[in-house]
Amino acid sequence: MFLTTPTIEELISLDMPTLMDMLSNHTAMHMNLLKNEGISNESRKSMEIVLCLQAAIEAKKMMEKSCTTTNTSISFTQTDTSLPSE
């Protein structure tokens, strides 16, 4: 568990597989907390981390989609570089 809840900006800097692993682990931890303790300060904090991870994953997906769309819409034109005929 984190000492403080990471910000979405901090999480976005991580790669997607790491974010997915973190989401899986924290979701499992959250479910265990709910099962064993019910709703508590710790389970609320755990849920906050799960929500931040989900938001970071969605934001990262949107950024990747935006970059892909932008890159595919770029077209290159060739300029005439032939030497003038004499």
PDB file of N, CA and C in Angstrom:
ATOM      1  N   MET A   1       0.847  -1.174   0.000  1.00  0.00           N
ATOM      2  CA  MET A   1       0.000   0.000   0.000  1.00  0.00           C
ATOM      3  C   MET A   1       0.890   1.233   0.000  1.00  0.00           C
ATOM      4  N   PHE A   2       0.431   2.289  -0.632  1.00  0.00           N
ATOM      5  CA  PHE A   2       1.173   3.542  -0.706  1.00  0.00           C
ATOM      6  C   PHE A   2       1.060   4.289   0.617  1.00  0.00           C
ATOM      7  N   LEU A   3       2.073   5.087   0.928  1.00  0.00           N
ATOM      8  CA  LEU A   3       1.995   5.948   2.102  1.00  0.00           C
ATOM      9  C   LEU A   3       0.988   7.061   1.850  1.00  0.00           C
ATOM     10  N   THR A   4       0.998   7.599   0.639  1.00  0.00           N
ATOM     11  CA  THR A   4      -0.003   8.579   0.227  1.00  0.00           C
ATOM     12  C   THR A   4      -0.591   8.090  -1.091  1.00  0.00           C
ATOM     13  N   THR A   5      -1.793   8.524  -1.373  1.00  0.00           N
ATOM     14  CA  THR A   5      -2.423   8.135  -2.630  1.00  0.00           C
ATOM     15  C   THR A   5      -1.702   8.826  -3.772  1.00  0.00           C
ATOM     16  N   PRO A   6      -1.236   8.049  -4.760  1.00  0.00           N
ATOM     17  CA  PRO A   6      -0.550   8.682  -5.892  1.00  0.00           C
ATOM     18  C   PRO A   6      -1.531   9.501  -6.715  1.00  0.00           C
ATOM     19  N   THR A   7      -1.027  10.557  -7.324  1.00  0.00           N
ATOM     20  CA  THR A   7      -1.888  11.374  -8.182  1.00  0.00           C
ATOM     21  C   THR A   7      -2.035  10.688  -9.536  1.00  0.00           C
ATOM     22  N   ILE A   8      -3.055  11.086 -10.249  1.00  0.00           N
ATOM     23  CA  ILE A   8      -3.276  10.529 -11.584  1.00  0.00           C
ATOM     24  C   ILE A   8      -2.088  10.874 -12.477  1.00  0.00           C
ATOM     25  N   GLU A   9      -1.540  12.067 -12.341  1.00  0.00           N
ATOM     26  CA  GLU A   9      -0.381  12.480 -13.133  1.00  0.00           C
ATOM     27  C   GLU A   9       0.816  11.573 -12.867  1.00  0.00           C
ATOM     28  N   GLU A  10       1.026  11.226 -11.600  1.00  0.00           N
ATOM     29  CA  GLU A  10       2.127  10.315 -11.259  1.00  0.00           C
ATOM     30  C   GLU A  10       1.886   8.935 -11.861  1.00  0.00           C
ATOM     31  N   LEU A  11       0.653   8.481 -11.798  1.00  0.00           N
ATOM     32  CA  LEU A  11       0.335   7.150 -12.317  1.00  0.00           C
ATOM     33  C   LEU A  11       0.445   7.082 -13.840  1.00  0.00           C
ATOM     34  N   ILE A  12       0.057   8.147 -14.524  1.00  0.00           N
ATOM     35  CA  ILE A  12       0.108   8.158 -15.988  1.00  0.00           C
ATOM     36  C   ILE A  12       1.532   7.970 -16.493  1.00  0.00           C
ATOM     37  N   SER A  13       2.513   8.365 -15.700  1.00  0.00           N
ATOM     38  CA  SER A  13       3.906   8.228 -16.131  1.00  0.00           C
ATOM     39  C   SER A  13       4.358   6.763 -16.169  1.00  0.00           C
ATOM     40  N   LEU A  14       3.590   5.885 -15.564  1.00  0.00           N
ATOM     41  CA  LEU A  14       3.926   4.451 -15.577  1.00  0.00           C
ATOM     42  C   LEU A  14       3.435   3.815 -16.868  1.00  0.00           C
ATOM     43  N   ASP A  15       4.025   2.666 -17.214  1.00  0.00           N
ATOM     44  CA  ASP A  15       3.572   1.992 -18.427  1.00  0.00           C
ATOM     45  C   ASP A  15       2.275   1.228 -18.151  1.00  0.00           C
ATOM     46  N   MET A  16       1.552   0.912 -19.228  1.00  0.00           N
ATOM     47  CA  MET A  16       0.223   0.304 -19.112  1.00  0.00           C
ATOM     48  C   MET A  16       0.248  -1.052 -18.385  1.00  0.00           C
ATOM     49  N   PRO A  17       1.196  -1.970 -18.674  1.00  0.00           N
ATOM     50  CA  PRO A  17       1.200  -3.237 -17.934  1.00  0.00           C
ATOM     51  C   PRO A  17       1.364  -3.046 -16.424  1.00  0.00           C
ATOM     52  N   THR A  18       2.190  -2.080 -16.037  1.00  0.00           N
ATOM     53  CA  THR A  18       2.372  -1.800 -14.605  1.00  0.00           C
ATOM     54  C   THR A  18       1.073  -1.289 -13.994  1.00  0.00           C
ATOM     55  N   LEU A  19       0.410  -0.380 -14.690  1.00  0.00           N
ATOM     56  CA  LEU A  19      -0.867   0.146 -14.195  1.00  0.00           C
ATOM     57  C   LEU A  19      -1.906  -0.963 -14.055  1.00  0.00           C
ATOM     58  N   MET A  20      -1.959  -1.852 -15.037  1.00  0.00           N
ATOM     59  CA  MET A  20      -2.938  -2.950 -14.981  1.00  0.00           C
ATOM     60  C   MET A  20      -2.635  -3.895 -13.826  1.00  0.00           C
ATOM     61  N   ASP A  21      -1.355  -4.214 -13.604  1.00  0.00           N
ATOM     62  CA  ASP A  21      -0.973  -5.057 -12.464  1.00  0.00           C
ATOM     63  C   ASP A  21      -1.334  -4.385 -11.145  1.00  0.00           C
ATOM     64  N   MET A  22      -1.052  -3.090 -11.059  1.00  0.00           N
ATOM     65  CA  MET A  22      -1.379  -2.358  -9.834  1.00  0.00           C
ATOM     66  C   MET A  22      -2.881  -2.357  -9.587  1.00  0.00           C
ATOM     67  N   LEU A  23      -3.664  -2.150 -10.646  1.00  0.00           N
ATOM     68  CA  LEU A  23      -5.118  -2.145 -10.503  1.00  0.00           C
ATOM     69  C   LEU A  23      -5.611  -3.510 -10.024  1.00  0.00           C
ATOM     70  N   SER A  24      -5.081  -4.557 -10.607  1.00  0.00           N
ATOM     71  CA  SER A  24      -5.473  -5.914 -10.198  1.00  0.00           C
ATOM     72  C   SER A  24      -5.142  -6.166  -8.729  1.00  0.00           C
ATOM     73  N   ASN A  25      -3.921  -5.820  -8.337  1.00  0.00           N
ATOM     74  CA  ASN A  25      -3.490  -6.050  -6.944  1.00  0.00           C
ATOM     75  C   ASN A  25      -4.299  -5.211  -5.963  1.00  0.00           C
ATOM     76  N   HIS A  26      -4.495  -3.951  -6.264  1.00  0.00           N
ATOM     77  CA  HIS A  26      -5.219  -3.077  -5.339  1.00  0.00           C
ATOM     78  C   HIS A  26      -6.709  -3.427  -5.277  1.00  0.00           C
ATOM     79  N   THR A  27      -7.263  -3.895  -6.373  1.00  0.00           N
ATOM     80  CA  THR A  27      -8.667  -4.336  -6.344  1.00  0.00           C
ATOM     81  C   THR A  27      -8.814  -5.546  -5.436  1.00  0.00           C
ATOM     82  N   ALA A  28      -7.887  -6.496  -5.550  1.00  0.00           N
ATOM     83  CA  ALA A  28      -7.921  -7.680  -4.681  1.00  0.00           C
ATOM     84  C   ALA A  28      -7.749  -7.287  -3.214  1.00  0.00           C
ATOM     85  N   MET A  29      -6.819  -6.364  -2.949  1.00  0.00           N
ATOM     86  CA  MET A  29      -6.618  -5.895  -1.575  1.00  0.00           C
ATOM     87  C   MET A  29      -7.869  -5.206  -1.049  1.00  0.00           C
ATOM     88  N   HIS A  30      -8.496  -4.413  -1.912  1.00  0.00           N
ATOM     89  CA  HIS A  30      -9.706  -3.693  -1.512  1.00  0.00           C
ATOM     90  C   HIS A  30     -10.829  -4.682  -1.176  1.00  0.00           C
ATOM     91  N   MET A  31     -10.987  -5.686  -2.000  1.00  0.00           N
ATOM     92  CA  MET A  31     -12.037  -6.684  -1.741  1.00  0.00           C
ATOM     93  C   MET A  31     -11.781  -7.421  -0.431  1.00  0.00           C
ATOM     94  N   ASN A  32     -10.522  -7.744  -0.154  1.00  0.00           N
ATOM     95  CA  ASN A  32     -10.182  -8.394   1.122  1.00  0.00           C
ATOM     96  C   ASN A  32     -10.486  -7.488   2.306  1.00  0.00           C
ATOM     97  N   LEU A  33     -10.154  -6.214   2.168  1.00  0.00           N
ATOM     98  CA  LEU A  33     -10.452  -5.265   3.250  1.00  0.00           C
ATOM     99  C   LEU A  33     -11.952  -5.191   3.509  1.00  0.00           C
ATOM    100  N   LEU A  34     -12.732  -5.107   2.447  1.00  0.00           N
ATOM    101  CA  LEU A  34     -14.189  -5.044   2.621  1.00  0.00           C
ATOM    102  C   LEU A  34     -14.719  -6.314   3.274  1.00  0.00           C
ATOM    103  N   LYS A  35     -14.187  -7.437   2.855  1.00  0.00           N
ATOM    104  CA  LYS A  35     -14.631  -8.726   3.393  1.00  0.00           C
ATOM    105  C   LYS A  35     -14.288  -8.854   4.881  1.00  0.00           C
ATOM    106  N   ASN A  36     -13.063  -8.430   5.235  1.00  0.00           N
ATOM    107  CA  ASN A  36     -12.595  -8.622   6.611  1.00  0.00           C
ATOM    108  C   ASN A  36     -12.974  -7.489   7.562  1.00  0.00           C
ATOM    109  N   GLU A  37     -13.018  -6.266   7.054  1.00  0.00           N
ATOM    110  CA  GLU A  37     -13.243  -5.118   7.935  1.00  0.00           C
ATOM    111  C   GLU A  37     -14.549  -4.384   7.666  1.00  0.00           C
ATOM    112  N   GLY A  38     -15.123  -4.615   6.508  1.00  0.00           N
ATOM    113  CA  GLY A  38     -16.267  -3.808   6.116  1.00  0.00           C
ATOM    114  C   GLY A  38     -15.779  -2.438   5.690  1.00  0.00           C
ATOM    115  N   ILE A  39     -16.666  -1.480   5.737  1.00  0.00           N
ATOM    116  CA  ILE A  39     -16.278  -0.124   5.342  1.00  0.00           C
ATOM    117  C   ILE A  39     -15.519   0.507   6.503  1.00  0.00           C
ATOM    118  N   SER A  40     -14.278   0.890   6.194  1.00  0.00           N
ATOM    119  CA  SER A  40     -13.402   1.497   7.198  1.00  0.00           C
ATOM    120  C   SER A  40     -12.582   2.587   6.522  1.00  0.00           C
ATOM    121  N   ASN A  41     -11.811   3.297   7.321  1.00  0.00           N
ATOM    122  CA  ASN A  41     -10.931   4.321   6.741  1.00  0.00           C
ATOM    123  C   ASN A  41      -9.947   3.690   5.764  1.00  0.00           C
ATOM    124  N   GLU A  42      -9.425   2.530   6.124  1.00  0.00           N
ATOM    125  CA  GLU A  42      -8.454   1.854   5.252  1.00  0.00           C
ATOM    126  C   GLU A  42      -9.106   1.391   3.951  1.00  0.00           C
ATOM    127  N   SER A  43     -10.336   0.874   4.022  1.00  0.00           N
ATOM    128  CA  SER A  43     -11.010   0.435   2.792  1.00  0.00           C
ATOM    129  C   SER A  43     -11.388   1.622   1.913  1.00  0.00           C
ATOM    130  N   ARG A  44     -11.705   2.757   2.535  1.00  0.00           N
ATOM    131  CA  ARG A  44     -11.990   3.968   1.749  1.00  0.00           C
ATOM    132  C   ARG A  44     -10.731   4.449   1.029  1.00  0.00           C
ATOM    133  N   LYS A  45      -9.614   4.427   1.730  1.00  0.00           N
ATOM    134  CA  LYS A  45      -8.335   4.821   1.135  1.00  0.00           C
ATOM    135  C   LYS A  45      -7.981   3.865  -0.006  1.00  0.00           C
ATOM    136  N   SER A  46      -8.221   2.601   0.210  1.00  0.00           N
ATOM    137  CA  SER A  46      -7.962   1.588  -0.813  1.00  0.00           C
ATOM    138  C   SER A  46      -8.818   1.831  -2.051  1.00  0.00           C
ATOM    139  N   MET A  47     -10.081   2.175  -1.837  1.00  0.00           N
ATOM    140  CA  MET A  47     -10.977   2.456  -2.960  1.00  0.00           C
ATOM    141  C   MET A  47     -10.515   3.695  -3.723  1.00  0.00           C
ATOM    142  N   GLU A  48      -9.999   4.681  -2.998  1.00  0.00           N
ATOM    143  CA  GLU A  48      -9.488   5.890  -3.636  1.00  0.00           C
ATOM    144  C   GLU A  48      -8.329   5.554  -4.584  1.00  0.00           C
ATOM    145  N   ILE A  49      -7.454   4.647  -4.152  1.00  0.00           N
ATOM    146  CA  ILE A  49      -6.331   4.235  -4.998  1.00  0.00           C
ATOM    147  C   ILE A  49      -6.838   3.497  -6.229  1.00  0.00           C
ATOM    148  N   VAL A  50      -7.813   2.618  -6.055  1.00  0.00           N
ATOM    149  CA  VAL A  50      -8.394   1.882  -7.188  1.00  0.00           C
ATOM    150  C   VAL A  50      -8.992   2.873  -8.192  1.00  0.00           C
ATOM    151  N   LEU A  51      -9.713   3.860  -7.701  1.00  0.00           N
ATOM    152  CA  LEU A  51     -10.317   4.859  -8.592  1.00  0.00           C
ATOM    153  C   LEU A  51      -9.260   5.686  -9.323  1.00  0.00           C
ATOM    154  N   CYS A  52      -8.183   6.039  -8.640  1.00  0.00           N
ATOM    155  CA  CYS A  52      -7.090   6.780  -9.279  1.00  0.00           C
ATOM    156  C   CYS A  52      -6.427   5.937 -10.362  1.00  0.00           C
ATOM    157  N   LEU A  53      -6.223   4.662 -10.076  1.00  0.00           N
ATOM    158  CA  LEU A  53      -5.634   3.767 -11.075  1.00  0.00           C
ATOM    159  C   LEU A  53      -6.539   3.653 -12.299  1.00  0.00           C
ATOM    160  N   GLN A  54      -7.838   3.505 -12.074  1.00  0.00           N
ATOM    161  CA  GLN A  54      -8.776   3.421 -13.193  1.00  0.00           C
ATOM    162  C   GLN A  54      -8.751   4.704 -14.025  1.00  0.00           C
ATOM    163  N   ALA A  55      -8.716   5.842 -13.352  1.00  0.00           N
ATOM    164  CA  ALA A  55      -8.689   7.122 -14.064  1.00  0.00           C
ATOM    165  C   ALA A  55      -7.393   7.273 -14.863  1.00  0.00           C
ATOM    166  N   ALA A  56      -6.276   6.849 -14.286  1.00  0.00           N
ATOM    167  CA  ALA A  56      -4.990   6.942 -14.982  1.00  0.00           C
ATOM    168  C   ALA A  56      -4.977   6.040 -16.211  1.00  0.00           C
ATOM    169  N   ILE A  57      -5.537   4.848 -16.092  1.00  0.00           N
ATOM    170  CA  ILE A  57      -5.595   3.924 -17.230  1.00  0.00           C
ATOM    171  C   ILE A  57      -6.452   4.519 -18.340  1.00  0.00           C
ATOM    172  N   GLU A  58      -7.597   5.073 -17.985  1.00  0.00           N
ATOM    173  CA  GLU A  58      -8.474   5.683 -18.992  1.00  0.00           C
ATOM    174  C   GLU A  58      -7.786   6.884 -19.652  1.00  0.00           C
ATOM    175  N   ALA A  59      -7.132   7.710 -18.857  1.00  0.00           N
ATOM    176  CA  ALA A  59      -6.438   8.882 -19.403  1.00  0.00           C
ATOM    177  C   ALA A  59      -5.308   8.447 -20.330  1.00  0.00           C
ATOM    178  N   LYS A  60      -4.572   7.420 -19.926  1.00  0.00           N
ATOM    179  CA  LYS A  60      -3.469   6.928 -20.750  1.00  0.00           C
ATOM    180  C   LYS A  60      -3.996   6.355 -22.066  1.00  0.00           C
ATOM    181  N   LYS A  61      -5.119   5.646 -22.008  1.00  0.00           N
ATOM    182  CA  LYS A  61      -5.735   5.110 -23.228  1.00  0.00           C
ATOM    183  C   LYS A  61      -6.131   6.244 -24.163  1.00  0.00           C
ATOM    184  N   MET A  62      -6.725   7.290 -23.606  1.00  0.00           N
ATOM    185  CA  MET A  62      -7.149   8.435 -24.416  1.00  0.00           C
ATOM    186  C   MET A  62      -5.939   9.131 -25.042  1.00  0.00           C
ATOM    187  N   MET A  63      -4.863   9.272 -24.271  1.00  0.00           N
ATOM    188  CA  MET A  63      -3.659   9.902 -24.795  1.00  0.00           C
ATOM    189  C   MET A  63      -3.060   9.066 -25.924  1.00  0.00           C
ATOM    190  N   GLU A  64      -3.005   7.740 -25.731  1.00  0.00           N
ATOM    191  CA  GLU A  64      -2.461   6.861 -26.761  1.00  0.00           C
ATOM    192  C   GLU A  64      -3.335   6.901 -28.011  1.00  0.00           C
ATOM    193  N   LYS A  65      -4.638   6.924 -27.814  1.00  0.00           N
ATOM    194  CA  LYS A  65      -5.559   6.982 -28.942  1.00  0.00           C
ATOM    195  C   LYS A  65      -5.387   8.305 -29.685  1.00  0.00           C
ATOM    196  N   SER A  66      -5.233   9.382 -28.953  1.00  0.00           N
ATOM    197  CA  SER A  66      -5.040  10.695 -29.545  1.00  0.00           C
ATOM    198  C   SER A  66      -3.744  10.752 -30.337  1.00  0.00           C
ATOM    199  N   CYS A  67      -2.676  10.189 -29.788  1.00  0.00           N
ATOM    200  CA  CYS A  67      -1.389  10.183 -30.492  1.00  0.00           C
ATOM    201  C   CYS A  67      -1.466   9.336 -31.749  1.00  0.00           C
ATOM    202  N   THR A  68      -2.144   8.204 -31.691  1.00  0.00           N
ATOM    203  CA  THR A  68      -2.285   7.332 -32.845  1.00  0.00           C
ATOM    204  C   THR A  68      -3.083   8.025 -33.932  1.00  0.00           C
ATOM    205  N   THR A  69      -4.162   8.671 -33.558  1.00  0.00           N
ATOM    206  CA  THR A  69      -4.996   9.382 -34.524  1.00  0.00           C
ATOM    207  C   THR A  69      -4.207  10.515 -35.172  1.00  0.00           C
ATOM    208  N   THR A  70      -3.471  11.249 -34.382  1.00  0.00           N
ATOM    209  CA  THR A  70      -2.682  12.359 -34.900  1.00  0.00           C
ATOM    210  C   THR A  70      -1.604  11.851 -35.848  1.00  0.00           C
ATOM    211  N   ASN A  71      -0.925  10.788 -35.462  1.00  0.00           N
ATOM    212  CA  ASN A  71       0.161  10.275 -36.291  1.00  0.00           C
ATOM    213  C   ASN A  71      -0.338   9.730 -37.621  1.00  0.00           C
ATOM    214  N   THR A  72      -1.507   9.132 -37.650  1.00  0.00           N
ATOM    215  CA  THR A  72      -1.995   8.561 -38.895  1.00  0.00           C
ATOM    216  C   THR A  72      -2.551   9.615 -39.831  1.00  0.00           C
ATOM    217  N   SER A  73      -2.852  10.796 -39.298  1.00  0.00           N
ATOM    218  CA  SER A  73      -3.415  11.823 -40.155  1.00  0.00           C
ATOM    219  C   SER A  73      -2.346  12.713 -40.792  1.00  0.00           C
ATOM    220  N   ILE A  74      -1.115  12.499 -40.436  1.00  0.00           N
ATOM    221  CA  ILE A  74      -0.038  13.295 -41.004  1.00  0.00           C
ATOM    222  C   ILE A  74       0.280  12.762 -42.396  1.00  0.00           C
ATOM    223  N   SER A  75       0.365  13.662 -43.359  1.00  0.00           N
ATOM    224  CA  SER A  75       0.754  13.230 -44.703  1.00  0.00           C
ATOM    225  C   SER A  75       2.011  13.980 -45.113  1.00  0.00           C
ATOM    226  N   PHE A  76       2.829  13.317 -45.852  1.00  0.00           N
ATOM    227  CA  PHE A  76       4.072  13.909 -46.315  1.00  0.00           C
ATOM    228  C   PHE A  76       3.964  14.130 -47.812  1.00  0.00           C
ATOM    229  N   THR A  77       4.497  15.249 -48.253  1.00  0.00           N
ATOM    230  CA  THR A  77       4.513  15.518 -49.684  1.00  0.00           C
ATOM    231  C   THR A  77       5.957  15.594 -50.135  1.00  0.00           C
ATOM    232  N   GLN A  78       6.184  15.131 -51.318  1.00  0.00           N
ATOM    233  CA  GLN A  78       7.539  15.150 -51.845  1.00  0.00           C
ATOM    234  C   GLN A  78       7.690  16.387 -52.717  1.00  0.00           C
ATOM    235  N   THR A  79       8.763  17.094 -52.482  1.00  0.00           N
ATOM    236  CA  THR A  79       9.022  18.261 -53.317  1.00  0.00           C
ATOM    237  C   THR A  79       9.958  17.860 -54.442  1.00  0.00           C
ATOM    238  N   ASP A  80       9.903  18.588 -55.492  1.00  0.00           N
ATOM    239  CA  ASP A  80      10.736  18.311 -56.649  1.00  0.00           C
ATOM    240  C   ASP A  80      12.166  18.721 -56.318  1.00  0.00           C
ATOM    241  N   THR A  81      13.067  17.762 -56.268  1.00  0.00           N
ATOM    242  CA  THR A  81      14.463  18.046 -55.947  1.00  0.00           C
ATOM    243  C   THR A  81      15.381  17.810 -57.145  1.00  0.00           C
ATOM    244  N   SER A  82      14.777  17.692 -58.315  1.00  0.00           N
ATOM    245  CA  SER A  82      15.618  17.477 -59.502  1.00  0.00           C
ATOM    246  C   SER A  82      16.354  18.751 -59.865  1.00  0.00           C
ATOM    247  N   LEU A  83      17.495  18.570 -60.497  1.00  0.00           N
ATOM    248  CA  LEU A  83      18.296  19.708 -60.937  1.00  0.00           C
ATOM    249  C   LEU A  83      17.684  20.310 -62.185  1.00  0.00           C
ATOM    250  N   PRO A  84      17.772  21.603 -62.333  1.00  0.00           N
ATOM    251  CA  PRO A  84      17.226  22.221 -63.541  1.00  0.00           C
ATOM    252  C   PRO A  84      17.979  21.728 -64.786  1.00  0.00           C
ATOM    253  N   SER A  85      17.265  21.507 -65.847  1.00  0.00           N
ATOM    254  CA  SER A  85      17.914  21.051 -67.073  1.00  0.00           C
ATOM    255  C   SER A  85      18.566  22.224 -67.773  1.00  0.00           C
ATOM    256  N   GLU A  86      19.643  21.923 -68.396  1.00  0.00           N
ATOM    257  CA  GLU A  86      20.380  22.982 -69.095  1.00  0.00           C
ATOM    258  C   GLU A  86      20.065  22.995 -70.548  1.00  0.00           C
TER     259      GLU A  86
END
